[in-house]
XYZ file of C-alpha atoms in Angstrom:
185
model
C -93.090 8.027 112.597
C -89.060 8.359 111.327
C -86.860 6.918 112.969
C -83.892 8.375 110.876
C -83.851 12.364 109.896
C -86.131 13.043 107.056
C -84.799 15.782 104.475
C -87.692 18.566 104.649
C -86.067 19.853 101.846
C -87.059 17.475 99.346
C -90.999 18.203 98.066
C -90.885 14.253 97.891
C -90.522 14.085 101.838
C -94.303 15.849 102.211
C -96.003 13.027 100.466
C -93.868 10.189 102.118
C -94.149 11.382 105.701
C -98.129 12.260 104.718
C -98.299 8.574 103.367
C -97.045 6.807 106.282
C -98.671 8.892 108.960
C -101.753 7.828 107.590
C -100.201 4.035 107.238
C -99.822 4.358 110.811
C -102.879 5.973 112.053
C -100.863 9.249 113.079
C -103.226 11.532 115.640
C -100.159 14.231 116.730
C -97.349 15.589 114.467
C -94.755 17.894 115.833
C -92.658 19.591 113.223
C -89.221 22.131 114.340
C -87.988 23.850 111.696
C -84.343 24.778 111.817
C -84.280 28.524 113.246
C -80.561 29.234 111.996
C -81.628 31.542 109.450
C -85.122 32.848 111.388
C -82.902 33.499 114.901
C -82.474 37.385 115.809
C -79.457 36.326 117.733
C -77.581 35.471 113.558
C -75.044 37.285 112.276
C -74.975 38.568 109.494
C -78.720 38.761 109.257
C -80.222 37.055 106.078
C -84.099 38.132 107.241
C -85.669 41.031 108.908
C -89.364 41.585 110.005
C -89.635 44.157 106.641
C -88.114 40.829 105.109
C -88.814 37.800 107.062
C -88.402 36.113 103.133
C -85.028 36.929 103.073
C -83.396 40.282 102.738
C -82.350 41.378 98.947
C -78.809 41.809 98.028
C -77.334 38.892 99.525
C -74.236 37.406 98.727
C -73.649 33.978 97.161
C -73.757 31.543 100.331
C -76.491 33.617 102.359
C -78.537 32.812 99.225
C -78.096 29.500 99.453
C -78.673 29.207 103.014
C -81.853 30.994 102.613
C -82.993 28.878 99.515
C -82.260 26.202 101.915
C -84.105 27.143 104.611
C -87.478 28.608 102.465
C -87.574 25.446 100.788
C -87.762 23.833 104.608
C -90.134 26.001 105.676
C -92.677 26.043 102.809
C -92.334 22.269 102.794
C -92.683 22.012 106.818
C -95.913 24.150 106.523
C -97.177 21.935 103.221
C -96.627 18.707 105.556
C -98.506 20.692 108.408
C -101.259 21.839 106.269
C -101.494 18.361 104.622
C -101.766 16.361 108.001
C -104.483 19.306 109.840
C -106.182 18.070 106.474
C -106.392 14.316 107.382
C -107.498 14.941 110.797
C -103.782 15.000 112.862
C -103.475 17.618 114.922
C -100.268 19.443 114.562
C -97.884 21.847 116.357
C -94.326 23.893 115.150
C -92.109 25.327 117.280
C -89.290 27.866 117.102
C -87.606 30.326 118.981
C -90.592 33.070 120.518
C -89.069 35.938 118.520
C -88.270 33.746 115.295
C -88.794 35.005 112.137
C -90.619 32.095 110.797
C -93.910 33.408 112.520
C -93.346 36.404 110.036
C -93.346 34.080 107.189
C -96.205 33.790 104.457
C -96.276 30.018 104.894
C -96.506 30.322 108.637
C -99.568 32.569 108.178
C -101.405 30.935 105.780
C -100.892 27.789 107.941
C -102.031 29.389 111.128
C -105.352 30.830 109.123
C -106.498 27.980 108.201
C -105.622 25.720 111.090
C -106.518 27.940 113.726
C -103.564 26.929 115.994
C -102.925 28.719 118.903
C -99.365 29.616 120.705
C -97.982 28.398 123.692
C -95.092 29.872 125.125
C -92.574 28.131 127.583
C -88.533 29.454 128.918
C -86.621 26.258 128.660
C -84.897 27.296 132.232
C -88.363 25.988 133.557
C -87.167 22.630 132.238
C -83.818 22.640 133.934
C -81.634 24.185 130.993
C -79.186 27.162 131.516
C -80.882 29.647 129.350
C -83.790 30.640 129.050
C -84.355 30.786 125.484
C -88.075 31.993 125.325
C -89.939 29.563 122.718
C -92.839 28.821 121.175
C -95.026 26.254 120.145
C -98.388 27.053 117.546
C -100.355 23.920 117.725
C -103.884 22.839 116.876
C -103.855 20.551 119.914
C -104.817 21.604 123.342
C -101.226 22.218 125.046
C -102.126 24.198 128.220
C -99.872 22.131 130.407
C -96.250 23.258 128.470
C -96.667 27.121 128.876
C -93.560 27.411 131.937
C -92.605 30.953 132.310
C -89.239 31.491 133.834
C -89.088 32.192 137.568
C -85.120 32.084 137.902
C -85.451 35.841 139.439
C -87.477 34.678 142.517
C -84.522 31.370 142.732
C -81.993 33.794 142.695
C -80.375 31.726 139.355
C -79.040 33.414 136.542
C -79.413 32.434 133.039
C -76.369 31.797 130.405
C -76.630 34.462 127.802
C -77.271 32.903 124.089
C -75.541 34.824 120.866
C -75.823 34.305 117.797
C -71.704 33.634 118.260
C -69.444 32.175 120.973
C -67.089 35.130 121.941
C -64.221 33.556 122.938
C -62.931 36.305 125.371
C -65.841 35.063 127.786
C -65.922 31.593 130.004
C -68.777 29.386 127.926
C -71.038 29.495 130.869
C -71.328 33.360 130.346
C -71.906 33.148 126.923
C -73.000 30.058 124.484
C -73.921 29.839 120.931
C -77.539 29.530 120.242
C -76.510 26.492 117.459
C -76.056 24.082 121.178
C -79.030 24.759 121.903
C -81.354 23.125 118.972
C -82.105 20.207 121.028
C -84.718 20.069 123.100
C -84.242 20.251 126.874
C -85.195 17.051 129.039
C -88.075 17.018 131.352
């Protein structure tokens, strides 16, 4: 449907994006969430499965980030639940140990839809890493579930961190951040 990014943080984008999918007879909407503040691999940690909301105490700019990122998510799962409404079937994916899938919005979503997870290692789709992720959709997606099988190659994945530590050669050791987009099949 966009062409050009769409601001899930604005309530407004739910309704516009919900308005032209139906303009354009929409039948499949995929929707990724940024994981930045939902990856286990971030430092300093802003969530935690006891808090998958966001931890208390924060300082200043964690609280923004996380403001940031709730309002994303709740309006992500408000455009999901709005388009599984009309008919569109609709998937979200995010890192496989993400705390999004902790989230109340994520839950609530996945109640009522009834979407299902599929799991694929983006090494299976020529990438580096592996970077296990996952993909809850209320369309049939059996043919995207690739498990890695580097062992039995004898390849060996680039380790993801939250940080880049610079004492290592990149290929041992990348930032999760380069890895947002999605591999090429």
């Amino acid at each position: 449907l966009h062409e050009t990014p769409t601001d899930m943080s604005l309530r407004s984008t739910v309704s516009e994006v919900s308005k032209e999918a139906k303009e354009e007879n929409c039948v499949y909407m995929h929707l990724a969430p940024p994981c930045n503040s939902y990856s286990q691999a971030r430092y300093p940690k802003i969530r935690s499965t006891a808090y998958p909301e966001g931890k208390p105490g924060l300082g200043a700019g964690d609280k923004e980030t996380l403001q940031l990122s709730n309002a994303i998510t709740g309006n992500t799962f408000a455009l999901a639940t709005t388009m599984h409404n009309m008919g569109v079937a609709v998937s979200v994916e995010n890192p496989n140990g993400s705390l999004l899938w902790k989230t109340a919005a994520f839950k609530a979503w996945q109640k009522k839809s009834g979407a299902v997870e599929y799991v694929y290692d983006c090494c299976h789709y020529g990438e580096e890493y592996r970077k296990r992720t996952s993909v809850w959709s209320t369309a049939n997606l059996d043919g995207l579930e690739k498990e890695c099988n580097c062992k039995a190659k004898n390849k060996v994945h680039v380790n993801l961190s939250g940080w880049r530590d610079k004492s290592k050669p990149e290929q041992e050791n990348r930032p999760t951040k380069g890895t947002a987009a999605y591999p090429l099949a």
